[in-house]
mmCIF file of N, CA, C and O in Angstrom:
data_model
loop_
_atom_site.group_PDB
_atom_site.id
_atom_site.type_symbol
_atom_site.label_atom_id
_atom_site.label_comp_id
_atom_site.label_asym_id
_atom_site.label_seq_id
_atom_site.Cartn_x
_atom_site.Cartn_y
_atom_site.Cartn_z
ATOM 1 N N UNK A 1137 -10.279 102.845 87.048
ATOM 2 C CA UNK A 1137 -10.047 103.082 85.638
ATOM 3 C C UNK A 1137 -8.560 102.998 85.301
ATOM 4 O O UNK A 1137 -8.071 102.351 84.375
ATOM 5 N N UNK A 1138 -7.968 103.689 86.122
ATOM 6 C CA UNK A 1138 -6.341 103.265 86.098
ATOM 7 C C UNK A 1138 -5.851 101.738 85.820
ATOM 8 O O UNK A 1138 -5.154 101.463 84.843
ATOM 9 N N UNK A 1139 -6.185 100.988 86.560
ATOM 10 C CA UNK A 1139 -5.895 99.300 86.587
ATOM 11 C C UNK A 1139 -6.510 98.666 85.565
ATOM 12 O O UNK A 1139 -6.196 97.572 85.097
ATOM 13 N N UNK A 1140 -7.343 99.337 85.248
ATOM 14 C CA UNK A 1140 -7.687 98.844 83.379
ATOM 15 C C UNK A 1140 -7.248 99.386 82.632
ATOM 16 O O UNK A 1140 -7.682 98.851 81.612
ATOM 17 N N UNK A 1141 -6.487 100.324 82.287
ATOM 18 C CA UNK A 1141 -5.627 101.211 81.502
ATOM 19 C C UNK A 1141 -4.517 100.281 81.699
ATOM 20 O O UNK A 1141 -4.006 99.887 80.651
ATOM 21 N N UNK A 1142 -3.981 99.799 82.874
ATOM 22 C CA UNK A 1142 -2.716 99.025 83.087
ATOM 23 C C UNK A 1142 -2.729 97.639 82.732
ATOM 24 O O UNK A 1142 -1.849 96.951 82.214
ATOM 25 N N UNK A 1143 -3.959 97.337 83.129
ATOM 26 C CA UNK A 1143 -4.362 95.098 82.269
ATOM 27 C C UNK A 1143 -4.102 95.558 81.262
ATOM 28 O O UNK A 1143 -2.955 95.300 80.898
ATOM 29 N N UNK A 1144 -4.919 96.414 80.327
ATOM 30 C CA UNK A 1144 -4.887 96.993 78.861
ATOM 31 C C UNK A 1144 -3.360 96.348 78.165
ATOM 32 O O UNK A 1144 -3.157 95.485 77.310
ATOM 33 N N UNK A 1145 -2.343 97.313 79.071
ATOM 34 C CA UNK A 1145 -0.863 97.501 78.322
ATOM 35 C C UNK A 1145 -0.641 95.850 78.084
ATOM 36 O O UNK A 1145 -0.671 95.375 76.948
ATOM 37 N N UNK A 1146 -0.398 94.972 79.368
ATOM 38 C CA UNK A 1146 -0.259 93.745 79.591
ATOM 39 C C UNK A 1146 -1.010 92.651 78.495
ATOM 40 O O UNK A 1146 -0.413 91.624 78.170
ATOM 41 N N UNK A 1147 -2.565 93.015 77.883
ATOM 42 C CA UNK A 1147 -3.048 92.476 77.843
ATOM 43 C C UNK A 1147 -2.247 91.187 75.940
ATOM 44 O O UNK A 1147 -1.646 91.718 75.007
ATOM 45 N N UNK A 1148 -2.395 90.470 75.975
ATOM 46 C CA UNK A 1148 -1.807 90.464 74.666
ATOM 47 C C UNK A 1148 -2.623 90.656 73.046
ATOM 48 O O UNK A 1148 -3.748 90.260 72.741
ATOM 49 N N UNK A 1149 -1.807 91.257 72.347
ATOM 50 C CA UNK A 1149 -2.654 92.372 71.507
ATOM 51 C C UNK A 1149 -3.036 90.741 70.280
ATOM 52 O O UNK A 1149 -2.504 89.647 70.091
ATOM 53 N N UNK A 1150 -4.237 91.490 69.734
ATOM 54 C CA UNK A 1150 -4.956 90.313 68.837
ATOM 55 C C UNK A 1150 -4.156 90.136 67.587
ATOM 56 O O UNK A 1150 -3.848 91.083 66.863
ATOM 57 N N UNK A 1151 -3.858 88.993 67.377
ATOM 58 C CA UNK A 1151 -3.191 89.188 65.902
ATOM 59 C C UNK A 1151 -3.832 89.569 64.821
ATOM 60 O O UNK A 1151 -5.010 89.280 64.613
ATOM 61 N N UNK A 1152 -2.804 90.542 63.712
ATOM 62 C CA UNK A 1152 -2.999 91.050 62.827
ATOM 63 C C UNK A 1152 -3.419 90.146 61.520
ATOM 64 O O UNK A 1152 -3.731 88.957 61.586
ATOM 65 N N UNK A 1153 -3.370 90.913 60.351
ATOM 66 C CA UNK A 1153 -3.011 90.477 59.073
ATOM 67 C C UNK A 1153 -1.449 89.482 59.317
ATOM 68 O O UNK A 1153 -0.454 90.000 59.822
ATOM 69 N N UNK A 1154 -1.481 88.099 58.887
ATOM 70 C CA UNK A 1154 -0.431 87.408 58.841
ATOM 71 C C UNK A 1154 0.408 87.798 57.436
ATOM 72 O O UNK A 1154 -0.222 88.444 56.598
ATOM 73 N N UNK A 1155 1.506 87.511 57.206
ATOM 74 C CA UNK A 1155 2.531 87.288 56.437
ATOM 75 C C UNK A 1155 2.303 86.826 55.255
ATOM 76 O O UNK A 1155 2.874 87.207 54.234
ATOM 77 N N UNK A 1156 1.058 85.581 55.361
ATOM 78 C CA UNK A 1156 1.147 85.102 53.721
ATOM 79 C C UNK A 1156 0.194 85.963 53.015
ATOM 80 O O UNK A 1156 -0.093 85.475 51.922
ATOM 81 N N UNK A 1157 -0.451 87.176 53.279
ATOM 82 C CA UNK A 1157 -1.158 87.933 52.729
ATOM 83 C C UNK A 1157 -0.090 88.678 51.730
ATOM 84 O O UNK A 1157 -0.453 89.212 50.682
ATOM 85 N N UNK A 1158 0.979 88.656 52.083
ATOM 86 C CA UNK A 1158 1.874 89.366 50.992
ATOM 87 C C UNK A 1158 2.058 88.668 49.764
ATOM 88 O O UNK A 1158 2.065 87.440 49.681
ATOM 89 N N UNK A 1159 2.198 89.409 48.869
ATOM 90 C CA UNK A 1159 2.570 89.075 47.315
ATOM 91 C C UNK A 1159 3.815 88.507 47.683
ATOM 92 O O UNK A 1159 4.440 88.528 48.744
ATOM 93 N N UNK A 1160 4.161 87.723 45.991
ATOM 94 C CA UNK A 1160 5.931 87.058 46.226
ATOM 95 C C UNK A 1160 6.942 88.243 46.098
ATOM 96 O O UNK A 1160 8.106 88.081 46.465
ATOM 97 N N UNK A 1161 6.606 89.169 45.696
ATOM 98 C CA UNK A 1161 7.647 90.005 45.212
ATOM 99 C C UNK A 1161 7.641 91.213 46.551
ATOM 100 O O UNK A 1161 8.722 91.786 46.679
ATOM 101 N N UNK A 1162 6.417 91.680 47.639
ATOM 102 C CA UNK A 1162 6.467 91.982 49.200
ATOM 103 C C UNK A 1162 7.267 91.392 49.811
ATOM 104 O O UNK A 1162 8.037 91.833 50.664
ATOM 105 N N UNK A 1163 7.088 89.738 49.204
ATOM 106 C CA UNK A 1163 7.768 88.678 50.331
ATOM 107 C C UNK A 1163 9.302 88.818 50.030
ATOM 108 O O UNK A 1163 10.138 88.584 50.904
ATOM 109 N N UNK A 1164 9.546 89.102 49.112
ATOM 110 C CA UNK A 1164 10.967 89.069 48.952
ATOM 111 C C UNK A 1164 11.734 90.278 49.470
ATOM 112 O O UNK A 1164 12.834 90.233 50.021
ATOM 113 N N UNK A 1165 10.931 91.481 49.194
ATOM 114 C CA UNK A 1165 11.469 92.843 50.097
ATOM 115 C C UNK A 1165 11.374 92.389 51.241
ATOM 116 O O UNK A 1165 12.524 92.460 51.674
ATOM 117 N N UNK A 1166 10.610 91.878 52.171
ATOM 118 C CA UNK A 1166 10.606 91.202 53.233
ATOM 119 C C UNK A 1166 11.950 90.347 54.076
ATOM 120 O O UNK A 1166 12.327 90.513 55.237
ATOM 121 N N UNK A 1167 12.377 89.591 53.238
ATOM 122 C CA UNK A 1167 13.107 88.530 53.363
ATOM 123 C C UNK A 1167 14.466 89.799 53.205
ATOM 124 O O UNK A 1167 15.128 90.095 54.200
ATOM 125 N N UNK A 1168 14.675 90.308 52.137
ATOM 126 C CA UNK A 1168 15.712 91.440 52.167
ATOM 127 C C UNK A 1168 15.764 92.180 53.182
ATOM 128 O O UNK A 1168 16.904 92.481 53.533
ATOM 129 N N UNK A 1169 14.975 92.559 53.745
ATOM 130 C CA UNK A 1169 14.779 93.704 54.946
ATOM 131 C C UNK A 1169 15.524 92.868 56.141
ATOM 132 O O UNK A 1169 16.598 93.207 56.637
ATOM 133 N N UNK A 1170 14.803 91.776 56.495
ATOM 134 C CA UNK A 1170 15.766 90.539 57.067
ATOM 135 C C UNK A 1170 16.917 90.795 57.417
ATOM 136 O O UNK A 1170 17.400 91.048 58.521
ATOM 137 N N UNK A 1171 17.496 90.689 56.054
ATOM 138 C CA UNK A 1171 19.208 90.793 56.179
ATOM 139 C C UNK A 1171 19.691 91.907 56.215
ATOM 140 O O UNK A 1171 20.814 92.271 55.867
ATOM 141 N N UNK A 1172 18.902 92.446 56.615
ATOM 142 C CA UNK A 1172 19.476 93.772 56.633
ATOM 143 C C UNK A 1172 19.849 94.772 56.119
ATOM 144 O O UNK A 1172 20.516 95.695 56.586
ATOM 145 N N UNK A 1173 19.197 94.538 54.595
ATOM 146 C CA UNK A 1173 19.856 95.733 53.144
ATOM 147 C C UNK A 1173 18.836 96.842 53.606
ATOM 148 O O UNK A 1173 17.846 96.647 54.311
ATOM 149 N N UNK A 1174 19.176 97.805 53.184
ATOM 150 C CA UNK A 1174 19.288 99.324 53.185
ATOM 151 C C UNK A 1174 18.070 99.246 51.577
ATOM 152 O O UNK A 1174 18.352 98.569 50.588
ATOM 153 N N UNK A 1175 16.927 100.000 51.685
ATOM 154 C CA UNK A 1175 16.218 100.223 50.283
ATOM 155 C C UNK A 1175 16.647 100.305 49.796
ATOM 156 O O UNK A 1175 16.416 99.343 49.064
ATOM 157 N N UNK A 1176 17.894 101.205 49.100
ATOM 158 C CA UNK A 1176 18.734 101.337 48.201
ATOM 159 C C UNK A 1176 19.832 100.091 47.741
ATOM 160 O O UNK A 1176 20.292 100.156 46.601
ATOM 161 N N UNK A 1177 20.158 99.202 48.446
ATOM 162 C CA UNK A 1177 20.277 97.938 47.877
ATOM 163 C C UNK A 1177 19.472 96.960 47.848
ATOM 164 O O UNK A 1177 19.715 96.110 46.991
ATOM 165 N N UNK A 1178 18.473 96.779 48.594
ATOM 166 C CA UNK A 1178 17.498 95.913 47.877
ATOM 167 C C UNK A 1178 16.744 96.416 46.671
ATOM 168 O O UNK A 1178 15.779 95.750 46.297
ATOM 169 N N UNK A 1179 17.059 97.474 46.043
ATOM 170 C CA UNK A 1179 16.834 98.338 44.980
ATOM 171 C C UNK A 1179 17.139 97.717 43.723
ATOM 172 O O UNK A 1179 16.582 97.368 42.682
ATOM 173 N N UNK A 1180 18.885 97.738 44.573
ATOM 174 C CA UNK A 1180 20.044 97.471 43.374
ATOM 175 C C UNK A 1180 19.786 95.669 42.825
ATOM 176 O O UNK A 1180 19.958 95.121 41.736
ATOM 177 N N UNK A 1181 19.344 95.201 44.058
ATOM 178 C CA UNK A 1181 19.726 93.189 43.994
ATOM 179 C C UNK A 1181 18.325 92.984 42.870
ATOM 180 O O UNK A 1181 18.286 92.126 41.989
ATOM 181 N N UNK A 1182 17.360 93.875 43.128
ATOM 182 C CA UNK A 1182 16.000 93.726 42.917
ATOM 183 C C UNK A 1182 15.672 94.379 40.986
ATOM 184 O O UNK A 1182 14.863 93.982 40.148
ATOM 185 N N UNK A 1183 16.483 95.228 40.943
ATOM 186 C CA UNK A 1183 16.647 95.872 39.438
ATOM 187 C C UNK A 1183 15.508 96.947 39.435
ATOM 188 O O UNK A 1183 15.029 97.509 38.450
ATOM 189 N N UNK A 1184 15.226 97.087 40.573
ATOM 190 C CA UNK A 1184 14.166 98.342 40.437
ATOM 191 C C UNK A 1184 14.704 99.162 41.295
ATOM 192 O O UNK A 1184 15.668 99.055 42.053
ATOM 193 N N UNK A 1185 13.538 100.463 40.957
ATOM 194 C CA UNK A 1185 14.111 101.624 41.573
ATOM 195 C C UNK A 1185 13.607 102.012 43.117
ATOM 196 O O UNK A 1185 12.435 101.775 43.408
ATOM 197 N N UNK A 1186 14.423 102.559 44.018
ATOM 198 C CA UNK A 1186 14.119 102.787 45.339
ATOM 199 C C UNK A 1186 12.672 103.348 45.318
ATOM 200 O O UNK A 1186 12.042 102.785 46.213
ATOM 201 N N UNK A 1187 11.943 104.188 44.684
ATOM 202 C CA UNK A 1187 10.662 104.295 44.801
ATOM 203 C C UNK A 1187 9.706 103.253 44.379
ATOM 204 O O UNK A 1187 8.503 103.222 44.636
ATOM 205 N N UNK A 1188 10.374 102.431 43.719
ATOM 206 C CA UNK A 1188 9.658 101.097 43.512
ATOM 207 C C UNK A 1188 8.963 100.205 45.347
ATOM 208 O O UNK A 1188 7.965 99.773 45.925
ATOM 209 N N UNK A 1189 10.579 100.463 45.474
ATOM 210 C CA UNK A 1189 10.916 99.717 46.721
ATOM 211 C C UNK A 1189 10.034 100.217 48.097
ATOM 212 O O UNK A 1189 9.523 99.548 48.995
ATOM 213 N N UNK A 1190 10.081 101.631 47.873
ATOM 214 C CA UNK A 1190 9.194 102.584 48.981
ATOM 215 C C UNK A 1190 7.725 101.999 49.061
ATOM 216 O O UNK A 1190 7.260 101.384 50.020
ATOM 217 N N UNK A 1191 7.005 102.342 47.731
ATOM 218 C CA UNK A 1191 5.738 102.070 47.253
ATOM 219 C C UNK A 1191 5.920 100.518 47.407
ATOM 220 O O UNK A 1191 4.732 100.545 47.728
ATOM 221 N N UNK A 1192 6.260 99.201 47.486
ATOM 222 C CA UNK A 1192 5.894 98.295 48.398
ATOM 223 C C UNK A 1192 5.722 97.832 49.939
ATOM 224 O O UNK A 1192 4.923 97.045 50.446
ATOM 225 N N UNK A 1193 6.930 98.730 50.587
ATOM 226 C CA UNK A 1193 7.163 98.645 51.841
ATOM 227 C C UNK A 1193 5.781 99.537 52.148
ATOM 228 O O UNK A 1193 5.224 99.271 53.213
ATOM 229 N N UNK A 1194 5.067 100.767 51.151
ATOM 230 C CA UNK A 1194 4.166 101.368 52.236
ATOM 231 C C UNK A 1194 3.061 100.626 51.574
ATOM 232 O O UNK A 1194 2.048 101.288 51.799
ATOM 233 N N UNK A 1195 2.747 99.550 50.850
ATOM 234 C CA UNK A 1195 1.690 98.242 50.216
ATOM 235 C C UNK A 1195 1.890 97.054 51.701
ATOM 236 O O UNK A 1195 1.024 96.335 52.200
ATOM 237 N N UNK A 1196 3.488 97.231 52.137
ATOM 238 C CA UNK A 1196 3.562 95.923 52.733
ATOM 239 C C UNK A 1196 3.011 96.429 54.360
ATOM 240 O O UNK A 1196 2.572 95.480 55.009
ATOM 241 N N UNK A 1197 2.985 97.653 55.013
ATOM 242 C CA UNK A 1197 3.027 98.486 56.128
ATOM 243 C C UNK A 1197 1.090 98.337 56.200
ATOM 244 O O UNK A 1197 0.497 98.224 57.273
ATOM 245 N N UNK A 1198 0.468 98.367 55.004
ATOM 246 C CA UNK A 1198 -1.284 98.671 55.030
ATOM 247 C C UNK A 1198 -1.244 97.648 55.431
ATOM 248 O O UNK A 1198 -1.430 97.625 56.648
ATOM 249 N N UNK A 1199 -0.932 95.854 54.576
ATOM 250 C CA UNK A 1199 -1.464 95.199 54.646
ATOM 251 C C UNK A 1199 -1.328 94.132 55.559
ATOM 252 O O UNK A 1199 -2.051 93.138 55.495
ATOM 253 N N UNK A 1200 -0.055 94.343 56.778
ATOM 254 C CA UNK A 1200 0.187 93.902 58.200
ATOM 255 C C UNK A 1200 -0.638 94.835 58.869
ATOM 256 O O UNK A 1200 -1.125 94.267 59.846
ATOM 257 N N UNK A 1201 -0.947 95.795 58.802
ATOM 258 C CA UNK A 1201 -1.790 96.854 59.652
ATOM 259 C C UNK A 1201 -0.079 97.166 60.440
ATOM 260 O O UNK A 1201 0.074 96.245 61.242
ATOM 261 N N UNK A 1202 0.586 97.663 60.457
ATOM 262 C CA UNK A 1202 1.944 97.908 60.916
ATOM 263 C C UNK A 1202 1.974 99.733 60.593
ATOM 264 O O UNK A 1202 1.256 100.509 59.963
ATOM 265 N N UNK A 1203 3.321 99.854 61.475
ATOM 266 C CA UNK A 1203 3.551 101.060 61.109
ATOM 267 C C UNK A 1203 5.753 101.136 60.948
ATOM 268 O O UNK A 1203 6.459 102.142 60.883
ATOM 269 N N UNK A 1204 6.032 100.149 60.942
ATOM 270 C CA UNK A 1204 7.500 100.242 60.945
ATOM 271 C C UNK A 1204 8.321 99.312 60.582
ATOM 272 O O UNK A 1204 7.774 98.241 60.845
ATOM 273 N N UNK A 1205 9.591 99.097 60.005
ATOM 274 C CA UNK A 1205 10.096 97.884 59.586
ATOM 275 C C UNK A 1205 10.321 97.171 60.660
ATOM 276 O O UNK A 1205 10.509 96.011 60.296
ATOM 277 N N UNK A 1206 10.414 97.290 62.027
ATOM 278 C CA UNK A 1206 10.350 96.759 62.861
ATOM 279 C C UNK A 1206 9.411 95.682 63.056
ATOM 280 O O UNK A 1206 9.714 94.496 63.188
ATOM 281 N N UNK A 1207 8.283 96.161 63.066
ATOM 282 C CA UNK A 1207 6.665 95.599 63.070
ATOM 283 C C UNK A 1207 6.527 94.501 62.150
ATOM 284 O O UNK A 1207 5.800 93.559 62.464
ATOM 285 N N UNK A 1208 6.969 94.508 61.358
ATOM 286 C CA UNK A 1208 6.773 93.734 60.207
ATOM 287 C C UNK A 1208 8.291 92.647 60.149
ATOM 288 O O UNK A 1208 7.995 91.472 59.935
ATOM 289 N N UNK A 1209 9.547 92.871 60.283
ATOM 290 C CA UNK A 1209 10.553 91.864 60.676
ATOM 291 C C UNK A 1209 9.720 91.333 61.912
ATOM 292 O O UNK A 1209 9.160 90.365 61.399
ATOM 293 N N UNK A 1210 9.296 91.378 63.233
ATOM 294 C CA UNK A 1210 8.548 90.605 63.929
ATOM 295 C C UNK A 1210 7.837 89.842 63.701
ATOM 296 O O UNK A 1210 7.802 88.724 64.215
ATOM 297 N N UNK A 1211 6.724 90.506 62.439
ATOM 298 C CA UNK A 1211 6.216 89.196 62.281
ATOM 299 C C UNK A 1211 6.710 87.985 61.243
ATOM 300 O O UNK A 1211 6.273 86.835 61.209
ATOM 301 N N UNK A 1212 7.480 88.425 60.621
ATOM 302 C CA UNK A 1212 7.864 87.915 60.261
ATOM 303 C C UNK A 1212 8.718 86.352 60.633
ATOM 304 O O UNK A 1212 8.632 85.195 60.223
ATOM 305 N N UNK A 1213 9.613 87.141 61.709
ATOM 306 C CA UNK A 1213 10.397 86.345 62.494
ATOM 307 C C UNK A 1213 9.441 85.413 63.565
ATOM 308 O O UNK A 1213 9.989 84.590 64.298
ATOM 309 N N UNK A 1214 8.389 85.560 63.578
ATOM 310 C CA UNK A 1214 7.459 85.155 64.488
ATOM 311 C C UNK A 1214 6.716 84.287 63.720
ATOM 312 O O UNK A 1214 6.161 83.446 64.426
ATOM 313 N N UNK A 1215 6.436 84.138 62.237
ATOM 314 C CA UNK A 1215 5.890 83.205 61.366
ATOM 315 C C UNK A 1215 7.267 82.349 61.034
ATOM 316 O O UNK A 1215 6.950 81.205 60.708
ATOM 317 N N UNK A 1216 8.645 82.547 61.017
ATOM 318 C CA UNK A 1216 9.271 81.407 61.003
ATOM 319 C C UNK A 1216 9.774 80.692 61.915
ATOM 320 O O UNK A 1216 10.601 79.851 61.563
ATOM 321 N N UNK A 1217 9.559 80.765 62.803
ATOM 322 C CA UNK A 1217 10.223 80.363 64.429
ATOM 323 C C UNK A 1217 8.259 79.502 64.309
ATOM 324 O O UNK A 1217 7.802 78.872 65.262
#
């Protein structure tokens, strides 16, 4: 049972919800997150307010099945490569 607990870790995980499931305006918090802005300036570039910004990132977090901006720059970076 151990050594299948261990293939398990190895095994490679099934892909999720892809990227183009996002709206244009996800995709663009997306693409911001990218470069690296901070919610509070993709806030500012975006003309909305940081809870605007929250309430997509946790729209954009359901609909990768994700749990982190991490998770989601991956796939990201993994749909343009």
């Amino acid at each position: 049972s151990i050594a299948r607990k261990i293939a398990a870790l190895f095994k490679p995980k099934e892909q999720g919800p892809g990227i183009e499931l996002l709206t244009d305006r996800q995709m663009e918090i997306v693409i911001h997150l990218s470069e690296g802005l901070s919610y509070k300036m993709i806030a500012g570039q975006m003309n909305i307010s940081i809870d605007t910004v929250r309430s997509h990132i946790k729209k954009i977090y359901k609909t990768l099945q994700v749990n982190s901006k991490i998770e989601v720059l991956k796939i990201y970076n993994d749909k343009k490569s």
